[in-house]
Coordinates of C-alpha atoms and ligand atoms in Angstrom, one line a residue:
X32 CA 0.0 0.0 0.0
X33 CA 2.1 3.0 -1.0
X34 CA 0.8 6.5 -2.1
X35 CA 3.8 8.0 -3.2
X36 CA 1.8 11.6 -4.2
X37 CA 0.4 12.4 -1.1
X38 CA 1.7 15.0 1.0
X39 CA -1.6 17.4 1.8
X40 CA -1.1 18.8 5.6
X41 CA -1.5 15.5 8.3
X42 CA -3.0 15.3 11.3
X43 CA -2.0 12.7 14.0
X44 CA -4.3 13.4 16.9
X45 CA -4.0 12.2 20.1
X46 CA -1.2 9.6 19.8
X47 CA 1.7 8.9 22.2
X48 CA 4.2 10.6 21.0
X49 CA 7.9 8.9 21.5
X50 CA 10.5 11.1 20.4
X51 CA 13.7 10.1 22.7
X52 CA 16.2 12.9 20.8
X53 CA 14.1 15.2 22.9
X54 CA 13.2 13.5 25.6
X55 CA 9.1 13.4 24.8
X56 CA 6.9 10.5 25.9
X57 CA 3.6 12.1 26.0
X58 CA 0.6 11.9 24.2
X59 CA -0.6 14.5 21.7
X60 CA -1.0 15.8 18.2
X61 CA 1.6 15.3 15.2
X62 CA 0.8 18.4 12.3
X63 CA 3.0 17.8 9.1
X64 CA 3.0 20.5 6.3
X65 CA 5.2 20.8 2.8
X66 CA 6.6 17.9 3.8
X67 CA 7.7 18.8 7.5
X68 CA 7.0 18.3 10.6
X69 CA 4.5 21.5 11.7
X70 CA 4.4 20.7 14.9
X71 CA 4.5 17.8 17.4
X72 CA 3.8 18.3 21.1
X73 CA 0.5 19.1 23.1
X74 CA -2.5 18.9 21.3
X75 CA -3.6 21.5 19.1
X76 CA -6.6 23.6 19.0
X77 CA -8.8 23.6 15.5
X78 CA -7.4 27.1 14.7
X79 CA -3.9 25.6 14.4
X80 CA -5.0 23.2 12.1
X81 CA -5.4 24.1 8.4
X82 CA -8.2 24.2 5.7
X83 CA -7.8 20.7 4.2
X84 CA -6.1 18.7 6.5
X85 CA -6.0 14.9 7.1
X86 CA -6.7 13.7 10.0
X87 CA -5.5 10.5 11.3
X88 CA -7.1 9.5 14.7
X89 CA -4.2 7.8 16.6
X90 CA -5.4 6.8 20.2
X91 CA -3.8 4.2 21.3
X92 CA -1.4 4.6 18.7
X93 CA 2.5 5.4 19.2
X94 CA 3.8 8.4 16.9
X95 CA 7.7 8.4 17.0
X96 CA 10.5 9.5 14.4
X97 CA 10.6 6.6 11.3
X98 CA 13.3 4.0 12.4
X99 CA 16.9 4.0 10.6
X100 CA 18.4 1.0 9.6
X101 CA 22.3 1.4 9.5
X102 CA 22.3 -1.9 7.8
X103 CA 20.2 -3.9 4.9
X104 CA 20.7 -5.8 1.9
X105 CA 19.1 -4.6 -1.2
X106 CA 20.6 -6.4 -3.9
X107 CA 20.3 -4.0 -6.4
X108 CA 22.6 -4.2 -8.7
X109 CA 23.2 -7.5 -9.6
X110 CA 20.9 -9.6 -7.4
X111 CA 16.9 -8.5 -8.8
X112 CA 16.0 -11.7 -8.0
X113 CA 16.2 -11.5 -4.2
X114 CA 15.5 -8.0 -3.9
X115 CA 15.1 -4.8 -5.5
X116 CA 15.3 -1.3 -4.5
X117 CA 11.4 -1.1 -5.1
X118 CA 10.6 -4.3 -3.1
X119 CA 13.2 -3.6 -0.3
X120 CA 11.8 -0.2 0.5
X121 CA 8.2 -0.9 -0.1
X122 CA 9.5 -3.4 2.7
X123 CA 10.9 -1.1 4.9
X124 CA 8.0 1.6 4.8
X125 CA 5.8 -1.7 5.8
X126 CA 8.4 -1.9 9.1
X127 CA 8.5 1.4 9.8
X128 CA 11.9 2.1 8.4
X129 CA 12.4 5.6 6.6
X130 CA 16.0 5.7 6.1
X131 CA 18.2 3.0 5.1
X132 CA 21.9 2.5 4.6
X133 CA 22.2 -0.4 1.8
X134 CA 25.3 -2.8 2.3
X135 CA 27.6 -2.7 -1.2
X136 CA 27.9 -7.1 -1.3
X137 CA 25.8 -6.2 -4.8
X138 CA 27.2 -7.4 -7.9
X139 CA 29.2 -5.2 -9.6
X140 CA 29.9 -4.2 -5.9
X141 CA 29.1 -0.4 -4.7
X142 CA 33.1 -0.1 -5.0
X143 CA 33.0 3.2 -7.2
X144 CA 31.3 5.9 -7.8
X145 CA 29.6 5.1 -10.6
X146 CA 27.8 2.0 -9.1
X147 CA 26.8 4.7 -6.2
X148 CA 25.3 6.8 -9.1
X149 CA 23.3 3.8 -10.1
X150 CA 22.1 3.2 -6.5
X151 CA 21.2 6.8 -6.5
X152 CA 19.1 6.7 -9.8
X153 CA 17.4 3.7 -9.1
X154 CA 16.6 4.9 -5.2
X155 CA 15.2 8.3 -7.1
X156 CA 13.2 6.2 -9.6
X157 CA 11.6 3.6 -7.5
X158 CA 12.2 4.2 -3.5
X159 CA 9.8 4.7 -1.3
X160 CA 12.3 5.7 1.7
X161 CA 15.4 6.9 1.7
X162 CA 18.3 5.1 0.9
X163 CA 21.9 5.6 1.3
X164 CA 24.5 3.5 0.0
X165 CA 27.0 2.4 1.9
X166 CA 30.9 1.7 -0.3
X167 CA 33.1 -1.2 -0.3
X168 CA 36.0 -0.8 2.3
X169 CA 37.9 -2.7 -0.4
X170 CA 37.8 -3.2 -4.4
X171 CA 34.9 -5.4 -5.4
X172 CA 35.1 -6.7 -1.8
X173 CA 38.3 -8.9 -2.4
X174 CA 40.1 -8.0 0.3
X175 CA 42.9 -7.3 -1.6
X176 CA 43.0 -3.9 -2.2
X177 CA 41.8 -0.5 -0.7
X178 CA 38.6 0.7 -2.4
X179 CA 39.0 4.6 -3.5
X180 CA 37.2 5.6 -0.4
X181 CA 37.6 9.3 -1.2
X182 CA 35.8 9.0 -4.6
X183 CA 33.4 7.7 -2.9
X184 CA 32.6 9.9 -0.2
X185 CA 32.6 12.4 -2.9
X186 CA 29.8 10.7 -4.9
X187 CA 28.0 9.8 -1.2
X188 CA 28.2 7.0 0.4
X189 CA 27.6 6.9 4.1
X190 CA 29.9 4.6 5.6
X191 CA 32.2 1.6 4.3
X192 CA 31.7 -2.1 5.0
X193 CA 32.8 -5.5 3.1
X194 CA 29.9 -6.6 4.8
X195 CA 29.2 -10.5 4.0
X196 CA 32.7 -10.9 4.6
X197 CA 35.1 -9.4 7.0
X198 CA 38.2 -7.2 6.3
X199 CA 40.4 -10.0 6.7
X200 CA 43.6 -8.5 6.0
X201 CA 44.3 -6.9 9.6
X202 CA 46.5 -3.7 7.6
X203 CA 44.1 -3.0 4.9
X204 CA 41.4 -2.9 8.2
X205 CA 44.7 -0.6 10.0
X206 CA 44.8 1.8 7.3
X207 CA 40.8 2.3 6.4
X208 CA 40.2 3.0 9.8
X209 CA 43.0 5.2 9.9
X210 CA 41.2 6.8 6.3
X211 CA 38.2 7.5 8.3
X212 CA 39.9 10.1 10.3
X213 CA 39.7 12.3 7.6
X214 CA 36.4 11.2 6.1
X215 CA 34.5 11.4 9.2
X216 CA 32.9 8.3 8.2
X217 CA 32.8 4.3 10.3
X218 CA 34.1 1.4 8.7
X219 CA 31.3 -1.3 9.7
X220 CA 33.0 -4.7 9.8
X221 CA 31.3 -8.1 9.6
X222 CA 33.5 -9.6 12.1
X223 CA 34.6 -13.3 10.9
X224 CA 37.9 -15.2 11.7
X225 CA 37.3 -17.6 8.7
X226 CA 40.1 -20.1 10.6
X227 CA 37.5 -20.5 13.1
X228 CA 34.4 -20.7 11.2
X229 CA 35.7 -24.4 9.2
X230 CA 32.8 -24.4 7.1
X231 CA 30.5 -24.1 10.1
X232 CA 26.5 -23.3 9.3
X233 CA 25.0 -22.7 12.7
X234 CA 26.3 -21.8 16.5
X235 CA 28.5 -24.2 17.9
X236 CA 26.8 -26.3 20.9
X237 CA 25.0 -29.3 21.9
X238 CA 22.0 -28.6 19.3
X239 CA 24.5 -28.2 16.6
X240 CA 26.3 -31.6 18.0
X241 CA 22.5 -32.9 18.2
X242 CA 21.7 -32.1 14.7
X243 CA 24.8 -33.0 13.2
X244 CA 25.7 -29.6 11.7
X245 CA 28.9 -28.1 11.7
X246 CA 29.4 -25.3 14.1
X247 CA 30.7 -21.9 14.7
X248 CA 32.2 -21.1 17.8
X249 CA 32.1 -17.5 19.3
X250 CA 35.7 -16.9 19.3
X251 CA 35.0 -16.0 15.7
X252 CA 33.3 -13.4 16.2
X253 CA 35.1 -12.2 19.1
X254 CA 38.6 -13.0 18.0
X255 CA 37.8 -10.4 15.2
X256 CA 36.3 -8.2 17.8
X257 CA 39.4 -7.8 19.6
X258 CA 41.6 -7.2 16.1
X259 CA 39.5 -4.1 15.4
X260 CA 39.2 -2.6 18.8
X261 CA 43.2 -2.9 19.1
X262 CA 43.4 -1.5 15.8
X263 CA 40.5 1.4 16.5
X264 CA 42.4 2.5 19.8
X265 CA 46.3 2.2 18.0
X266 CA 44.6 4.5 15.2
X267 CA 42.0 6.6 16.4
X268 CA 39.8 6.1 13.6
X269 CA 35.6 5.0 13.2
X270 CA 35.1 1.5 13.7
X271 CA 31.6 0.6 13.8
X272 CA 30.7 -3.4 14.5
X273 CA 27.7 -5.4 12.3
X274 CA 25.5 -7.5 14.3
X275 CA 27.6 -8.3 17.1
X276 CA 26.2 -11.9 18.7
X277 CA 27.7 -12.9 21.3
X278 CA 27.8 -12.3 25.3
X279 CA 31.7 -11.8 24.8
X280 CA 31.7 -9.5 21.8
X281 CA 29.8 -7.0 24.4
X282 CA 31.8 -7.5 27.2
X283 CA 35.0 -6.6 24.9
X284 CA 33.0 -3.4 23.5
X285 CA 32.7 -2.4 26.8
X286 CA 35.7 -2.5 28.2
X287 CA 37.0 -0.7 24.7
X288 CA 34.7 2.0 25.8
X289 CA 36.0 2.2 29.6
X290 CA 39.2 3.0 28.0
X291 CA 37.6 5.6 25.5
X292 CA 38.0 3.7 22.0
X293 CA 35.7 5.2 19.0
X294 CA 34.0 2.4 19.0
X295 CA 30.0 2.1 17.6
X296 CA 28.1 -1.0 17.3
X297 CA 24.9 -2.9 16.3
X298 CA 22.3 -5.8 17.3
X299 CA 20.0 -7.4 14.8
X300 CA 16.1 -7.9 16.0
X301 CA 16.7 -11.6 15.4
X302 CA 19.7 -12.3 17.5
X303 CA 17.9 -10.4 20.5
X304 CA 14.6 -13.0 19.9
X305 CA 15.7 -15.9 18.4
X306 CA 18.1 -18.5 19.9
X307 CA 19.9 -21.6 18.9
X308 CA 17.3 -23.8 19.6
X309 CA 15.1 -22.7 16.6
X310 CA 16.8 -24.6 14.4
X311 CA 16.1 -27.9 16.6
X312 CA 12.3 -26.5 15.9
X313 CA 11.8 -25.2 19.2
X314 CA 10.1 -22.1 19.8
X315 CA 10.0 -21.2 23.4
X316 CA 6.4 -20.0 24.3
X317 CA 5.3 -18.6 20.8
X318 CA 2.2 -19.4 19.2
X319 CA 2.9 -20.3 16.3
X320 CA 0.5 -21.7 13.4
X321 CA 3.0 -23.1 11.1
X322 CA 4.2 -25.4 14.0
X323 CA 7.6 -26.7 14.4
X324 CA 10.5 -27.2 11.9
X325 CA 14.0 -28.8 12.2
X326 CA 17.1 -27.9 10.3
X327 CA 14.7 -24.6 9.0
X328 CA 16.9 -23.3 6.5
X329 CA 15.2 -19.9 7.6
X330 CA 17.2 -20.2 11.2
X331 CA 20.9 -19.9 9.2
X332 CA 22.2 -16.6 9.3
X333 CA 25.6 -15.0 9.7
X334 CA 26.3 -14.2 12.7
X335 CA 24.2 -17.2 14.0
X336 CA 21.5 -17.8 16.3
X337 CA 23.2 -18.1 19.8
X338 CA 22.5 -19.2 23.1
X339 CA 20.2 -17.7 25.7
X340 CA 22.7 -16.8 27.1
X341 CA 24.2 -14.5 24.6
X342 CA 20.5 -13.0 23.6
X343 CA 20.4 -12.0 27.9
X344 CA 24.4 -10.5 27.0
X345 CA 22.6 -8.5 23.7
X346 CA 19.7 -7.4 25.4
X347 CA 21.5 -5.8 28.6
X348 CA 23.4 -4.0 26.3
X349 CA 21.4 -2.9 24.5
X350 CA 19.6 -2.1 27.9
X351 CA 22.7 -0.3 28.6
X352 CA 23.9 1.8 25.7
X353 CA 26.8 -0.1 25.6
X354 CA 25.3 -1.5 22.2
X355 CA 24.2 1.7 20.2
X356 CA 21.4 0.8 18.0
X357 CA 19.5 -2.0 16.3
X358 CA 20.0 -2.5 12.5
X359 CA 18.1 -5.4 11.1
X360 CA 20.5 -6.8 8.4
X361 CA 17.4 -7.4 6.2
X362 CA 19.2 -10.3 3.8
X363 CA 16.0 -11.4 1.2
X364 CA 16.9 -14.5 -0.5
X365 CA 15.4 -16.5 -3.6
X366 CA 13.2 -19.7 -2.5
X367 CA 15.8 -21.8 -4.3
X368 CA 18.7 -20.5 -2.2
X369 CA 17.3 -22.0 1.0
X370 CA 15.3 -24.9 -0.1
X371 CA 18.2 -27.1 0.2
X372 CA 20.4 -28.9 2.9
X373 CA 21.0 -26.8 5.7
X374 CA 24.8 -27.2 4.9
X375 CA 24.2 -25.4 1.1
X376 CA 21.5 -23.3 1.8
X377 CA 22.6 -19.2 1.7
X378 CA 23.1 -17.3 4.9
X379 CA 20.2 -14.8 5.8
X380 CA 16.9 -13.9 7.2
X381 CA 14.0 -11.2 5.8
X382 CA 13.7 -8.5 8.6
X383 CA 12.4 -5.7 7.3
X384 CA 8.8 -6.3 8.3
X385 CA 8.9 -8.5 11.5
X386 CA 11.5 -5.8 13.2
X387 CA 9.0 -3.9 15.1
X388 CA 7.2 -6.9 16.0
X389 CA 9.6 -8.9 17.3
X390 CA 11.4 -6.2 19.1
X391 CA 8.5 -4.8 20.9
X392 CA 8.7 -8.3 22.7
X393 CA 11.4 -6.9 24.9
X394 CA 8.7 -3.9 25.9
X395 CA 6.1 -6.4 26.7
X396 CA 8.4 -8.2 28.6
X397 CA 9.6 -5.2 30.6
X398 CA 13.0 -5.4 29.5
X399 CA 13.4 -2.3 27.6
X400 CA 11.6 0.6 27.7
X401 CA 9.6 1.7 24.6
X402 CA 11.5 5.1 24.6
X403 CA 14.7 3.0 24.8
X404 CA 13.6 0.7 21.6
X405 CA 12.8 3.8 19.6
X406 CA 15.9 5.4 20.4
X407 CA 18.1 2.5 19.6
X408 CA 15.6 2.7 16.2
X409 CA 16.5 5.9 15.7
X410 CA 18.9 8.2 17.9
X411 CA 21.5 5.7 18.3
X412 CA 21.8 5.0 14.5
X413 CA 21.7 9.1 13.3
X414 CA 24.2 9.1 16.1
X415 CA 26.5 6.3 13.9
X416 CA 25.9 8.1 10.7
X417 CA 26.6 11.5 12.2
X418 CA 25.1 15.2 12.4
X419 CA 23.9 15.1 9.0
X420 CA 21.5 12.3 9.8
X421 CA 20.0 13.9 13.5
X422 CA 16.6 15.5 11.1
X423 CA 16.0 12.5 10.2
X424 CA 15.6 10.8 13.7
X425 CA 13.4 13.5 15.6
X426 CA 10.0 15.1 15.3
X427 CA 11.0 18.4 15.7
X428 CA 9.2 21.7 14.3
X429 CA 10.9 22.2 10.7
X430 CA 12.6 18.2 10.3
X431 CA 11.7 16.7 7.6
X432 CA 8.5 14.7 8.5
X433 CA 9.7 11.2 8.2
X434 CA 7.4 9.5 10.8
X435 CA 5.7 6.1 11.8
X436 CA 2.9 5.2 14.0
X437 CA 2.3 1.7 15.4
X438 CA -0.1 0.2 17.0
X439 CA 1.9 -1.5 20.3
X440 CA -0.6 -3.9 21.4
X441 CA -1.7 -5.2 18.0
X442 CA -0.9 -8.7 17.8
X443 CA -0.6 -10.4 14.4
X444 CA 0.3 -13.6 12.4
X445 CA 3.6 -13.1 10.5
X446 CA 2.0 -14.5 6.9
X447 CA 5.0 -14.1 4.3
X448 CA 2.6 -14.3 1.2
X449 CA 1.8 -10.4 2.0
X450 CA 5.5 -9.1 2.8
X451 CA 6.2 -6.7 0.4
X452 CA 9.7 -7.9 0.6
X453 CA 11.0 -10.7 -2.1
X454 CA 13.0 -12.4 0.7
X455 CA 10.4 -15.0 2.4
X456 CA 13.4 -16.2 4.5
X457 CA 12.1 -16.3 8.0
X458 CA 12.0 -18.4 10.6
X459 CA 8.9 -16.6 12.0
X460 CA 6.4 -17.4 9.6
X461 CA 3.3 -18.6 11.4
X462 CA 4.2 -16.8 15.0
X463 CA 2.3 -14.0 16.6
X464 CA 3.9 -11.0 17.2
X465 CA 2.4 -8.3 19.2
X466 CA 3.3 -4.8 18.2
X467 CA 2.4 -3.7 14.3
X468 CA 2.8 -0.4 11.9
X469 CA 0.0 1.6 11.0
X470 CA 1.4 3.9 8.7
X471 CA 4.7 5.8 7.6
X472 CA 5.2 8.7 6.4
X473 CA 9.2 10.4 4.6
X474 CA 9.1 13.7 3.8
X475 CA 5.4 14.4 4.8
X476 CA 4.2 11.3 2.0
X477 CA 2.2 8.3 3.6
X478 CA 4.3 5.9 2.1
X479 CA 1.8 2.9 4.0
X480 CA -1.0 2.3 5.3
X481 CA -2.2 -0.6 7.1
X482 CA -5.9 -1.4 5.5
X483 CA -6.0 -4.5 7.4
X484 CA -5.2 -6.1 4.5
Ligands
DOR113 O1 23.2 -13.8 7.0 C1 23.8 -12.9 6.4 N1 23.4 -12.6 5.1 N2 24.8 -12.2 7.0 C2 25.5 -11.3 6.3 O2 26.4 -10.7 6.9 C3 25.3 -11.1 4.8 C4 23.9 -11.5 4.5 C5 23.6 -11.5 3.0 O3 24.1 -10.7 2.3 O4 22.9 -12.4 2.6

């Protein structure tokens, strides 16, 4: 449901209005106008409101700034099949997402500016949100070789990443890091020591052990960790880490931090809700239509689904701060890709649209506070992508009105025939979640609208 044309004056009346950049959690009236936000505070009388205004009756209803995801897979160029710019952010708006930073694993790889030219064109052509493009940290994302980060900062990428795979190559990850001093820009690393991995598919343990899988131990993440913080604190420069998973990957962040390291880093909705135990079937206390399913090719993902354990680690620090903000590594795949063996199927889960729902578990369940959730959603990733991207996570007079609203107590069915995404890939079709968009809006434009559809 996307009206890309419609940007008359909007009137959110009497939501709750969560806007964490300026400390609001309050209910009251939302006003956007040409495209900005009017107003957004205590509700307004009828003068304030003018001639020909929409009104969208919100009680009950949660008004907060739309949600920025610092990382998501796209696919465009190269990979139309699994995604497209069109079906990715027609995907986000259905999440609640109005920004988002798309990782350059594309084929040719966003490695110069001319590929971020064709990002660009396409976004301006078919997006529905924004979308930024984030550039290879090195050439076609070999490894080998430095990508001409300056070039691309100048054509406007966002940040760097070989995201997929790790900058293995511990002084081409020395000197971009040192780069970023000057370009005022993180390099996100997917942090991977291949030696450890040996071909595994799933996190290494007794259900791995159970289900005969090959597994991946947590010292491969956080062997990686440690590399880049060392490097970070011997350089000075932006590192920023992907979807850290592990109860030790936060424990060395935060020590980095005691010590004053520039160091930023992410969780992934799924590693804070899923664990380990999903690809045995199991499901904790979920309702869940589709009922159980072993060795679901939907469970595999890099980094893997860990232990409890780790998810209690994620979730205090996220609780914290110590963990910045959520980014949902949204990685759409092809049916074919992951309806094979475990072993061969591709790495990935669809997030885009189950984000909210699944996160707003952690509200339910008193561990987070909803103000907290939407500024990990929001704050914390501007805060990554620097001043440039603070308008886009606050509802104050003159920002661009980039908003969602969401229903909190909505519960749901996830049903993947209706994402708007390509990517089917998720573990949680069938499950209720309890938490569900209503409608976004970038640059004053209801990009969706929930119709009940
Ligand atoms: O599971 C994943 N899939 N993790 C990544 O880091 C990359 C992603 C993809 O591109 O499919």
């Amino acid at each position: 449901m996307v009206n890309r044309n419609y940007n008359r004056p909007v009137l959110i009346k009497g939501a709750r209005i969560v806007d964490p950049g300026r400390g609001i959690d309050a209910v009251g009236d939302v006003l956007t106008q040409e495209g900005r936000i009017a107003s957004a505070g205590p509700v307004l009388a009828p003068s304030d409101v003018p001639d020909g205004t929409h009104s969208i009756p919100a009680n009950g209803l949660v008004a907060a700034p739309g949600f920025i995801d610092l990382h998501c897979h796209l696919r465009e160029p190269g990979y139309e099949y699994k995604e497209t710019i069109a079906t990715g952010t027609a995907a986000a708006a259905r999440g609640g997402f109005t920004t988002l930073c798309c990782m350059p694993n594309t084929d040719p790889a966003i490695d110069n500016e001319a590929v971020v030219e064709l990002v660009r064109r396409r976004s301006d052509a078919d997006a529905v949100v924004r979308v930024f493009p984030i550039g290879a940290v090195t050439k076609g994302r070999k490894g080998k070789e430095l990508a001409e980060m300056e070039e691309l900062a100048s054509a406007g990428v966002v940040a760097y990443s070989d995201d997929g795979d790790p900058v293995y190559d511990p002084n081409i990850m020395r000197l971009s890091l040192t780069y970023t001093l000057d370009l005022g820009m993180p390099v996100i690393n997917h942090c991977q020591e291949n030696g450890l991995c040996c071909g595994g598919v799933m996190a290494e343990g007794w259900i791995a052990t159970r289900l005969g899988l090959p597994g991946i131990p947590a010292s491969a993440e956080e062997a990686m960790v440690s590399r880049d913080l060392s490097l970070a604190e011997m350089t000075g420069g932006w590192l920023h880490l992907a979807h850290l998973s592990t109860a030790g990957s936060v424990d060395l962040v935060r020590q980095a931090r005691q010590r004053g390291v520039s160091v930023t880093c992410e969780v992934c909705p799924q590693h804070l809700y899923l664990t380990d135990e999903w690809a045995l079937g199991y499901q904790g206390d979920l309702r869940c239509t589709a009922g159980p399913r072993n060795y679901d090719t939907s469970t595999k993902v890099y980094p893997p689904l860990r232990s409890r354990k780790d998810v209690e680690a994620l979730i205090e620090g996220l609780a914290e701060g110590v963990i910045d903000c959520i980014a949902t590594d949204h990685a759409p795949h092809e049916v074919a890709s992951k309806q094979v063996t475990y072993q061969d199927a591709s790495f990935g889960i669809s997030v885009l649209e189950t984000a909210l729902g699944s996160l707003m578990s952690l509200v339910h369940d008193g561990r987070i506070s909803l103000s907290t959730l939407v500024d990990r959603l929001t704050v914390g990733p501007s805060r990554v992508l620097g001043p440039s991207f603070e308008k886009y996570a606050t509802l104050e007079t003159g920002t661009p009105a980039d908003l969602v609203l969401f229903d909190p107590n909505a519960e749901w069915t996830v049903d993947t025939r209706r994402f708007a995404s390509k990517g089917r890939n998720t573990p949680l079709e069938g499950v209720e979640l309890k938490g569900r968009v209503v409608t976004t809006m970038v640059d004053g434009r209801l990009v969706y609208q929930d119709y009940g559809d």
